[in-house]
Tab-separated table of C-alpha atoms and ligand atoms in Angstrom:
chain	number	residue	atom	x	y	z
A	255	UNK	CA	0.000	0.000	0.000
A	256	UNK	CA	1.295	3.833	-0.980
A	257	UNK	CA	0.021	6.594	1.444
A	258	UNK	CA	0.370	10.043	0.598
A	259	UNK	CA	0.495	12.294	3.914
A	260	UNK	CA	-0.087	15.916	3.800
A	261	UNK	CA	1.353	17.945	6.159
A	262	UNK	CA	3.731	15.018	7.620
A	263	UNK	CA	6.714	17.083	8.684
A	264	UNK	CA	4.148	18.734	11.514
A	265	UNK	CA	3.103	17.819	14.965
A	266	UNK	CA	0.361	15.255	14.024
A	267	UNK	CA	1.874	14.459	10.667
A	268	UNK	CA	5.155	13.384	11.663
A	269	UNK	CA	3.889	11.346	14.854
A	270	UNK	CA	1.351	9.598	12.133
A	271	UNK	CA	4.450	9.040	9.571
A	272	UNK	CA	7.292	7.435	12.101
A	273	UNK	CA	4.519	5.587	13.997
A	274	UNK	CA	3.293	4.416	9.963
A	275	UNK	CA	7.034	3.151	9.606
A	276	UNK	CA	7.516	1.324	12.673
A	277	UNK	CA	4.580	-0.576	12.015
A	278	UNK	CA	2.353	1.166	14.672
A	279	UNK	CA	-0.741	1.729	12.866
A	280	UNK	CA	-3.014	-1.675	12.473
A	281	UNK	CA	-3.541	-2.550	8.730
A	282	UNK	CA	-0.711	-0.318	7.653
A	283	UNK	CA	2.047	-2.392	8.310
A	284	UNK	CA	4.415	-2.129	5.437
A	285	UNK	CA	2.806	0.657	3.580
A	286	UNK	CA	5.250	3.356	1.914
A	287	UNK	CA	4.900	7.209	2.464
A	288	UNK	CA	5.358	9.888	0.516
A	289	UNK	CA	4.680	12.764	2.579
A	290	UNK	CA	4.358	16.037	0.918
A	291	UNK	CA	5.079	18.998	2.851
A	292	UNK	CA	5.671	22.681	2.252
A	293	UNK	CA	7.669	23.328	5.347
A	294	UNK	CA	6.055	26.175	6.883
A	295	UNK	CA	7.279	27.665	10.047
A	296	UNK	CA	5.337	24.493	11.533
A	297	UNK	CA	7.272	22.021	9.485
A	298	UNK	CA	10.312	20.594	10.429
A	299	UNK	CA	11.865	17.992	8.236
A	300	UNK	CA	14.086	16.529	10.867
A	301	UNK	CA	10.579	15.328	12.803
A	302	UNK	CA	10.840	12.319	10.100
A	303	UNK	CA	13.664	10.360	9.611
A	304	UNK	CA	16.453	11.045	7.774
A	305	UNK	CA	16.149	8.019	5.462
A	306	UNK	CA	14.146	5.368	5.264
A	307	UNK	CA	13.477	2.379	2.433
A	308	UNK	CA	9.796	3.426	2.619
A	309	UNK	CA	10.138	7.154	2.972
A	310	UNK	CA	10.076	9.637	0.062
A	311	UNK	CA	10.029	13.080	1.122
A	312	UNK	CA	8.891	15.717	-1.430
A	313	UNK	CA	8.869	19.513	-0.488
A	314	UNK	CA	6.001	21.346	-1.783
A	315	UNK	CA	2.874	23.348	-1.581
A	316	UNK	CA	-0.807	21.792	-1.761
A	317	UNK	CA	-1.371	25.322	-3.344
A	318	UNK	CA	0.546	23.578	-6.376
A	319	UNK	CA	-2.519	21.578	-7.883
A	320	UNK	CA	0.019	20.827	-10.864
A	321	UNK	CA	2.295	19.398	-8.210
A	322	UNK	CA	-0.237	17.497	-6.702
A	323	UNK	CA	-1.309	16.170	-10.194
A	324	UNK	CA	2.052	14.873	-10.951
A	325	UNK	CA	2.406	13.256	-7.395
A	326	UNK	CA	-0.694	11.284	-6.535
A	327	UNK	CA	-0.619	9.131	-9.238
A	328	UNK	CA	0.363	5.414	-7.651
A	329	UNK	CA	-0.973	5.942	-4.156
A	330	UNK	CA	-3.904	4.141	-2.702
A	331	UNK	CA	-4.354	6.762	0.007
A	332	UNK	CA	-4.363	10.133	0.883
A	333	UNK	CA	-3.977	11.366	4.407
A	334	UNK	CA	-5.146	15.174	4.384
A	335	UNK	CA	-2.782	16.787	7.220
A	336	UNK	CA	-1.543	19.891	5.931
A	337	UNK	CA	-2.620	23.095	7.308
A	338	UNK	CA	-1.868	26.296	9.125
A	339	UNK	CA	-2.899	25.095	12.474
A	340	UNK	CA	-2.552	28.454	15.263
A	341	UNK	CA	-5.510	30.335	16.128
A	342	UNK	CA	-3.846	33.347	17.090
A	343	UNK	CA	-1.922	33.732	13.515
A	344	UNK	CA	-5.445	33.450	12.270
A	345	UNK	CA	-6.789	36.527	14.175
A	346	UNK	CA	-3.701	38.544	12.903
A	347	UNK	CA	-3.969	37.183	9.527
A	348	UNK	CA	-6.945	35.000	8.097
A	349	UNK	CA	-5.847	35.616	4.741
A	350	UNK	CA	-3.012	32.104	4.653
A	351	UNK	CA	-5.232	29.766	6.410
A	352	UNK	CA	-8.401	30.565	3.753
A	353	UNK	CA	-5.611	29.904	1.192
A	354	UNK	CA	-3.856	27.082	2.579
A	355	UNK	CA	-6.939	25.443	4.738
A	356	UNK	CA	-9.647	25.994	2.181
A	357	UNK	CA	-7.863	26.496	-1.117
A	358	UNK	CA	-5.086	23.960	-0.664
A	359	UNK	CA	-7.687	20.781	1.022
A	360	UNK	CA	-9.928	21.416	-2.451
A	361	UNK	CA	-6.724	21.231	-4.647
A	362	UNK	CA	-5.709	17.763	-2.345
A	363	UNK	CA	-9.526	16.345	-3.581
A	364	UNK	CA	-9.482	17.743	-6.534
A	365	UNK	CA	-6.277	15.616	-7.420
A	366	UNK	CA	-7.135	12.625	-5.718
A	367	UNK	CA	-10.403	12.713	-8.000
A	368	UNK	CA	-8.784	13.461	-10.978
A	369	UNK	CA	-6.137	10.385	-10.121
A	370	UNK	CA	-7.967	7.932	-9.188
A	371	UNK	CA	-6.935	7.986	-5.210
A	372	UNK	CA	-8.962	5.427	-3.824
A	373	UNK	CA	-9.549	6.619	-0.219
A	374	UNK	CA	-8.799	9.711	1.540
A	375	UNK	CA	-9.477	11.127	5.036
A	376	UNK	CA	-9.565	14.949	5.400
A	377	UNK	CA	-8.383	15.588	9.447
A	378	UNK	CA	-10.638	18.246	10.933
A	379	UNK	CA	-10.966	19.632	14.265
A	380	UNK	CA	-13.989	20.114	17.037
A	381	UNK	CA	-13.342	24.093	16.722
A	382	UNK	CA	-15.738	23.411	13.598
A	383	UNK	CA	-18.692	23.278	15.937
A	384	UNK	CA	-17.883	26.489	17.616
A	385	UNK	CA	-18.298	26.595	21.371
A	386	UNK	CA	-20.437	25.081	23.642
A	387	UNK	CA	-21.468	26.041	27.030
A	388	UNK	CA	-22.590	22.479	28.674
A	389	UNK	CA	-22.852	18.503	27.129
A	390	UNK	CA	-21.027	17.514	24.046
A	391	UNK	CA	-21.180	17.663	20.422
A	392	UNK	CA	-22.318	14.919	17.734
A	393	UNK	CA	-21.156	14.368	14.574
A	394	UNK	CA	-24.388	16.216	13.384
A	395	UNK	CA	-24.260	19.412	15.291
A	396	UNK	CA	-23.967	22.497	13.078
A	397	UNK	CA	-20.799	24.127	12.090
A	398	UNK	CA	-20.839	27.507	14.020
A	399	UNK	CA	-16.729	28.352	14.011
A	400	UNK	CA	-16.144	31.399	16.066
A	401	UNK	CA	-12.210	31.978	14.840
A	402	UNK	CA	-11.195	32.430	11.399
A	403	UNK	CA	-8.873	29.612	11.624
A	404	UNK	CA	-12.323	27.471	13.065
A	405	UNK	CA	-13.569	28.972	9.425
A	406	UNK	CA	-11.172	27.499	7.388
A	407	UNK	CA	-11.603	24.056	8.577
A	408	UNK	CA	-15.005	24.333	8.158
A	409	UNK	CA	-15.005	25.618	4.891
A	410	UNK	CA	-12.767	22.444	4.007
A	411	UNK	CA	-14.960	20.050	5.503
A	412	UNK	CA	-17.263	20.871	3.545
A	413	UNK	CA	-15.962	20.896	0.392
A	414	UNK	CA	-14.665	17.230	1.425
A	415	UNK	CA	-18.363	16.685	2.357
A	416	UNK	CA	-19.152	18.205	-1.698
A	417	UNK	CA	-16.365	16.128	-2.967
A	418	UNK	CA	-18.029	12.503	-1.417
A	419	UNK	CA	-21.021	13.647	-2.831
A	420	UNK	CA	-20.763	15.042	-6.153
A	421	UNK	CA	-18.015	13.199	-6.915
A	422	UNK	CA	-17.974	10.139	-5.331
A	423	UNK	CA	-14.625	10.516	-3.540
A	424	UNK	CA	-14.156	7.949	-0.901
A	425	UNK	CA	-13.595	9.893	1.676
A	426	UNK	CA	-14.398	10.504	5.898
A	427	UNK	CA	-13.431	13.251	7.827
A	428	UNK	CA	-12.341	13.179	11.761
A	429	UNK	CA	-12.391	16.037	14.141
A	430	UNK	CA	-10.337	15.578	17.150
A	431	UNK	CA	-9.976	17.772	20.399
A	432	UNK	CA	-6.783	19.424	21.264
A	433	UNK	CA	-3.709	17.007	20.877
A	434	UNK	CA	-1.073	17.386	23.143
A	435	UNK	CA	2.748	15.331	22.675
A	436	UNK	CA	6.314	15.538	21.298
A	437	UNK	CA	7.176	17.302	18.712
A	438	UNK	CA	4.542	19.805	18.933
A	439	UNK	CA	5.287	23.406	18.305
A	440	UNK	CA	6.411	25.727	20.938
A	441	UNK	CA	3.651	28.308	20.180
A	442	UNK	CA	0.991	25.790	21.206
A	443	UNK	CA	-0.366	25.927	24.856
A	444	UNK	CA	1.407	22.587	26.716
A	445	UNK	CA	4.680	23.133	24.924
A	446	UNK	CA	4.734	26.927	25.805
A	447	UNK	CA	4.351	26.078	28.910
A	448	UNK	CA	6.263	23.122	29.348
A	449	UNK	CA	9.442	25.377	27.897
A	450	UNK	CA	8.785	28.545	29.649
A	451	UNK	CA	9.153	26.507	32.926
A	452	UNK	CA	12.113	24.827	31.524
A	453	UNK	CA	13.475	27.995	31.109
A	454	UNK	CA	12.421	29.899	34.196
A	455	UNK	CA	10.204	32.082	32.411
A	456	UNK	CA	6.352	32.871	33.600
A	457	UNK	CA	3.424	31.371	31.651
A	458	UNK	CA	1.282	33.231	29.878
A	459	UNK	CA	-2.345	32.413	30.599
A	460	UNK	CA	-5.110	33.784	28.453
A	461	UNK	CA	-7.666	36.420	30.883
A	462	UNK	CA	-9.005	33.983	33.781
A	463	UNK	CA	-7.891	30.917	32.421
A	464	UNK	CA	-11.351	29.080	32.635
A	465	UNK	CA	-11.746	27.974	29.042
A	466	UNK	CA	-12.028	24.586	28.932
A	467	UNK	CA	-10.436	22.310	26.148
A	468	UNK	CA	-10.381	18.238	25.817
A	469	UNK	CA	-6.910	16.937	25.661
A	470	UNK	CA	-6.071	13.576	23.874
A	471	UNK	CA	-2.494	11.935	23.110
A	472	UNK	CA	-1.065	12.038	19.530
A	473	UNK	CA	-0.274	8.955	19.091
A	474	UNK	CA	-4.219	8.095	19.747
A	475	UNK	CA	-5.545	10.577	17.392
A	476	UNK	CA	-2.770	9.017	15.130
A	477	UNK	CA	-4.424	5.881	15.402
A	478	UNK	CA	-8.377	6.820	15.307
A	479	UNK	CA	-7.127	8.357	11.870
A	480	UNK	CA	-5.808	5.162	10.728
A	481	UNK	CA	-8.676	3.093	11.826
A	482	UNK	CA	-10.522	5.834	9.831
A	483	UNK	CA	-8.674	5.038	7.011
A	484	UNK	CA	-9.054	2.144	6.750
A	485	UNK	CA	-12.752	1.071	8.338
A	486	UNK	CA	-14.341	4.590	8.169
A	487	UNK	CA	-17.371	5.222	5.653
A	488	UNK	CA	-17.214	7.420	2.519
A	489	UNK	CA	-19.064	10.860	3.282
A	490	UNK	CA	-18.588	10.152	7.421
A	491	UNK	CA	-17.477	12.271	10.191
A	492	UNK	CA	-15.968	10.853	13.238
A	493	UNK	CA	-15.167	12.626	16.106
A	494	UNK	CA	-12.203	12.122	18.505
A	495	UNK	CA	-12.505	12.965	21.433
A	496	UNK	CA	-10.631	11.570	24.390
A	497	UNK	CA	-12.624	12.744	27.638
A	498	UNK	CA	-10.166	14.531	29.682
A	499	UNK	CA	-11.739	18.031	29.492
A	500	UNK	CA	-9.344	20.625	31.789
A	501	UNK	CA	-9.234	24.235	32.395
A	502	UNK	CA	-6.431	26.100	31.032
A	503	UNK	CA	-5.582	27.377	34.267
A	504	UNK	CA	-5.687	23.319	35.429
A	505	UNK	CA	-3.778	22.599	32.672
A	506	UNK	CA	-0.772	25.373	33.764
A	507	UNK	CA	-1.059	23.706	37.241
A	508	UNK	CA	-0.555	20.342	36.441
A	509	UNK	CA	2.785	21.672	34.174
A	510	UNK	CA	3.845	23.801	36.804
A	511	UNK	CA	3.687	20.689	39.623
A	512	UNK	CA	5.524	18.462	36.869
A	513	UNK	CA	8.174	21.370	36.752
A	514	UNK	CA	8.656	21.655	40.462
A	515	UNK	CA	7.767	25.652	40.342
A	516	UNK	CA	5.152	26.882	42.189
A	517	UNK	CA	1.522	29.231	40.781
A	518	UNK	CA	3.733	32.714	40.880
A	519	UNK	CA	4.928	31.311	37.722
A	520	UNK	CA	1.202	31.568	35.800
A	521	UNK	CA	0.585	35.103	34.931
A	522	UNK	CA	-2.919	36.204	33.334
A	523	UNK	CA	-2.122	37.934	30.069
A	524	UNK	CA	-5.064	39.778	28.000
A	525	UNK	CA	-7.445	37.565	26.778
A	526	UNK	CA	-7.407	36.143	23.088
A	527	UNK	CA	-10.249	37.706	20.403
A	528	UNK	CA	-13.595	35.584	20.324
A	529	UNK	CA	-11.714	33.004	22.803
A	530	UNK	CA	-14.422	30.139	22.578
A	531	UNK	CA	-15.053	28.669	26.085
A	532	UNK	CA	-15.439	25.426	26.420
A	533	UNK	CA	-15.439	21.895	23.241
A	534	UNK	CA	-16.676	19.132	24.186
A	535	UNK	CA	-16.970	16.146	21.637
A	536	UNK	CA	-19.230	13.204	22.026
A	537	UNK	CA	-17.097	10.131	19.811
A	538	UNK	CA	-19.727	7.664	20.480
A	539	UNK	CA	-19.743	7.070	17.213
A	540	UNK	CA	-16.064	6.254	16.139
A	541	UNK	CA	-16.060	3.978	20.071
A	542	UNK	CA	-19.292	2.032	18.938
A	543	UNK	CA	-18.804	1.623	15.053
A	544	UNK	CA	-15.166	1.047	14.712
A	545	UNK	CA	-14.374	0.224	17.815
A	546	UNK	CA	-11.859	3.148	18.818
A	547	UNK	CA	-10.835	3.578	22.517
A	548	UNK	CA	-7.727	6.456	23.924
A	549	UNK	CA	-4.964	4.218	25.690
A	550	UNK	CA	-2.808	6.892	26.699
A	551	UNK	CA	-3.698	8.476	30.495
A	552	UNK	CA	-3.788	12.364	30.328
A	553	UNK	CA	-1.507	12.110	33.346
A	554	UNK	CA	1.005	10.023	32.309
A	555	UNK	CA	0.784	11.476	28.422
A	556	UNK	CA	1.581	14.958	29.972
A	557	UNK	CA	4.462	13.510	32.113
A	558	UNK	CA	6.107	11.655	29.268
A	559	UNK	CA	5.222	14.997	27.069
A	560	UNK	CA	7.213	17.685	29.347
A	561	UNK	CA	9.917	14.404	29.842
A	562	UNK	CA	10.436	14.587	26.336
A	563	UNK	CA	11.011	18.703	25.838
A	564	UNK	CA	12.966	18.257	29.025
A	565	UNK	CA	15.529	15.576	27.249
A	566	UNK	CA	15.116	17.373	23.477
A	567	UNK	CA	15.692	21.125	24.085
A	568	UNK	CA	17.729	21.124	20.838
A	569	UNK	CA	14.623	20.615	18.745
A	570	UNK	CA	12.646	23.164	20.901
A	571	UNK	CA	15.262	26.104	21.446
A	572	UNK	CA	15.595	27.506	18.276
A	573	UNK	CA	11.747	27.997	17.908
A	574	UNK	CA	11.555	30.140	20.929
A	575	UNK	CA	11.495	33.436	20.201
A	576	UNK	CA	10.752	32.944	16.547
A	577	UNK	CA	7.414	33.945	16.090
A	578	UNK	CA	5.312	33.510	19.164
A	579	UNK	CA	6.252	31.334	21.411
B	26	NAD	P1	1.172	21.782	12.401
B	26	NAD	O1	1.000	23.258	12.238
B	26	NAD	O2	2.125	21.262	13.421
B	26	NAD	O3	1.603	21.123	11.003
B	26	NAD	C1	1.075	21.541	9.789
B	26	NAD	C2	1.990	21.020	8.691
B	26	NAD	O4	1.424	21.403	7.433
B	26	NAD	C3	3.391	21.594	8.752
B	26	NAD	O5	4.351	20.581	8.550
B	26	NAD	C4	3.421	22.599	7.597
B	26	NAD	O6	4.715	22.765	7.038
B	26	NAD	C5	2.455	21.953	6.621
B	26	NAD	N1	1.853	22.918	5.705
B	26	NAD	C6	1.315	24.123	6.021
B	26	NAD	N2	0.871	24.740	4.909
B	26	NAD	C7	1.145	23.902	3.869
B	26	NAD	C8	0.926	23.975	2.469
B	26	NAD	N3	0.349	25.044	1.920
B	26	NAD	N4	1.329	22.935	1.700
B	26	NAD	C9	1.922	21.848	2.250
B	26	NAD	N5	2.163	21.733	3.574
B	26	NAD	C10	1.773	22.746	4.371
B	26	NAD	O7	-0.302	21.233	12.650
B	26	NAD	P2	-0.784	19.968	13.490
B	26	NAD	O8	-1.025	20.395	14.876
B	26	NAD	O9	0.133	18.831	13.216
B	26	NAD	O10	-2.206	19.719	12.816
B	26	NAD	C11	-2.329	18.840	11.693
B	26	NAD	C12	-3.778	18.797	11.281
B	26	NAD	O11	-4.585	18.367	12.374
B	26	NAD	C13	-4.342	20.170	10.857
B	26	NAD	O12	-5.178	19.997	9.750
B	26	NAD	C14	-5.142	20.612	12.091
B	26	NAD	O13	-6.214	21.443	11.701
B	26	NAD	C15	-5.628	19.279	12.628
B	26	NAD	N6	-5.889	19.230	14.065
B	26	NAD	C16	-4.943	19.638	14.955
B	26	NAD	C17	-5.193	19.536	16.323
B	26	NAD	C18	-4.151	19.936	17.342
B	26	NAD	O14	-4.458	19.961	18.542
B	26	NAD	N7	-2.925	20.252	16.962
B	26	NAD	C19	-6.416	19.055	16.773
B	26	NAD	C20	-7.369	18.632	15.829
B	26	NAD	C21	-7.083	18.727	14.478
């Protein structure tokens, strides 16, 4: 089997790809990858390894539909990572992620119609559904994003919705919760924090800290998406959830107890534009029809995760300071 990945030199991407080639992900043992990736601020080529017999790396844009003509040809599968992923870049500047998010996923369907790619899942997110104040969203809530990055996925899942349907593309969607893990990008929440602490320096939490997010592992939204792949059904959403709903301000607590420094290290910064309040997925529907279950504990994911920045600060340092984080 030949997967194209999307995106596979980011956070999710990358875990997906190196857990792909050490035979991690059920029904994909042996597959090759080619993982196409334009390298973004949020790409990092040395998240994959060097070299590998079933590795091809190609550096490019999903904006390229010629590209993308040229390089699908051959694979069985498309895995739709690539995106730009930070809701704060989106409130300072909407116009990439409409371009990359929107743009870029119809270019990826468009040329796995027009070759022939057999089956394709588009990864979304729960920020689709907007925010929600109590209980949990289904698969069949309404899209109501709040931020424009929110937008942009939206406005791609539904063109992957138009592509299943007018076209026939055999394709599902998942929306996860917020993924947490090695290898994630310093300008992320858990990683900001988890460095800042390294490194002495206060964390910055957004007004009273009280928005709520669901945290799940990477490596078990890594495998919902390949169960996806390869069980889902054409024109489905699945959402991944994970259960472990925290507080922001819970979430800084738990880092700073893992860091040994005590709550004068959490300062409340100005709060972020439109900040939506509380996701909650309900993934019933992924648990009971393909049989998906989290393994990872939150606690011991977020131990091995600020274990792992500890032990790797020369992946992490240079990003500091560049950009955001
Ligand atoms: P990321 O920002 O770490 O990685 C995105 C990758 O896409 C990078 O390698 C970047 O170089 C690449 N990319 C960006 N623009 C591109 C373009 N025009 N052409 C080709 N490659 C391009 O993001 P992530 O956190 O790994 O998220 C991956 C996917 O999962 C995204 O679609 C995101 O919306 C979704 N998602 C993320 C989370 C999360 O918590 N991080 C949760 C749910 C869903």
């Amino acid at each position: 089997m030949r997967v194209l990945v999307t995106g596979g030199a980011g956070f999710i991407g990358s875990h997906f790809v190196r857990t792909l080639l050490d035979d991690g992900l059920p029904g994909l043992e042996g597959a090759s990858v080619t993982v196409l990736d334009s390298l973004s601020y949020a790409g990092n080529r040395a998240n994959l390894p060097a070299a590998h017999p079933r590795l091809e790396f190609v550096r490019g844009d999903i904006l390229d539909l010629p590209l993308l003509l040229d390089l699908f040809p051959g694979h069985d599968a498309v895995v739709h990572f690539a995106a730009e992923s930070h809701v704060d870049r989106s409130i300072d500047d909407a116009n990439v992620f409409v371009r990359t998010n929107a743009e870029g996923s119809q270019n990826v369907f468009e040329a796995c119609r027009r070759t022939g790619v057999e089956r394709v899942v588009h990864v979304s997110t729960d920020e689709v559904y907007g925010s929600i104040d109590s209980g949990s969203w289904t698969e069949r809530e309404p899209l109501l994003p709040n931020s424009p990055y929110a937008a942009s996925k939206a406005a791609s899942d539904l063109i992957a919705r138009a592509y299943w349907r007018t076209h026939g593309l055999d394709l599902s969607i998942t929306r996860c919760s917020n993924n947490y893990g090695p290898y994630q990008h310093t300008e992320k929440l858990i990683p900001l924090f988890v460095t800042n602490l390294i490194e002495g320096v206060p964390l910055p939490l957004y007004g009273d800290g009280a928005n709520v997010r669901e945290w799940l592992h990477v490596d078990d939204h890594c495998r919902a998406i390949a169960l996806v792949l390869r069980e889902g059904a054409a024109g489905e959403v699945y959402n991944v959830g994970g259960g472990n709903e925290r507080t922001n301000r819970e979430i800084a607590e738990l880092l700073v107890e893992l860091g040994g420094a005590d709550t004068s290290a959490i300062r409340r910064v100005a709060d972020r534009l439109g900040h939506d309040l509380r996701y909650a997925l309900d993934d019933t529907k992924i648990r009971e029809e393909l049989g998906y279950a989290p393994r990872v504990p939150f606690e011991q994911g977020l131990a091995d995760t600020f274990a792992w920045y500890r032990d790797n600060p020369a992946w992490w340092k240079p990003l500091k300071g560049s950009g955001r984080a």
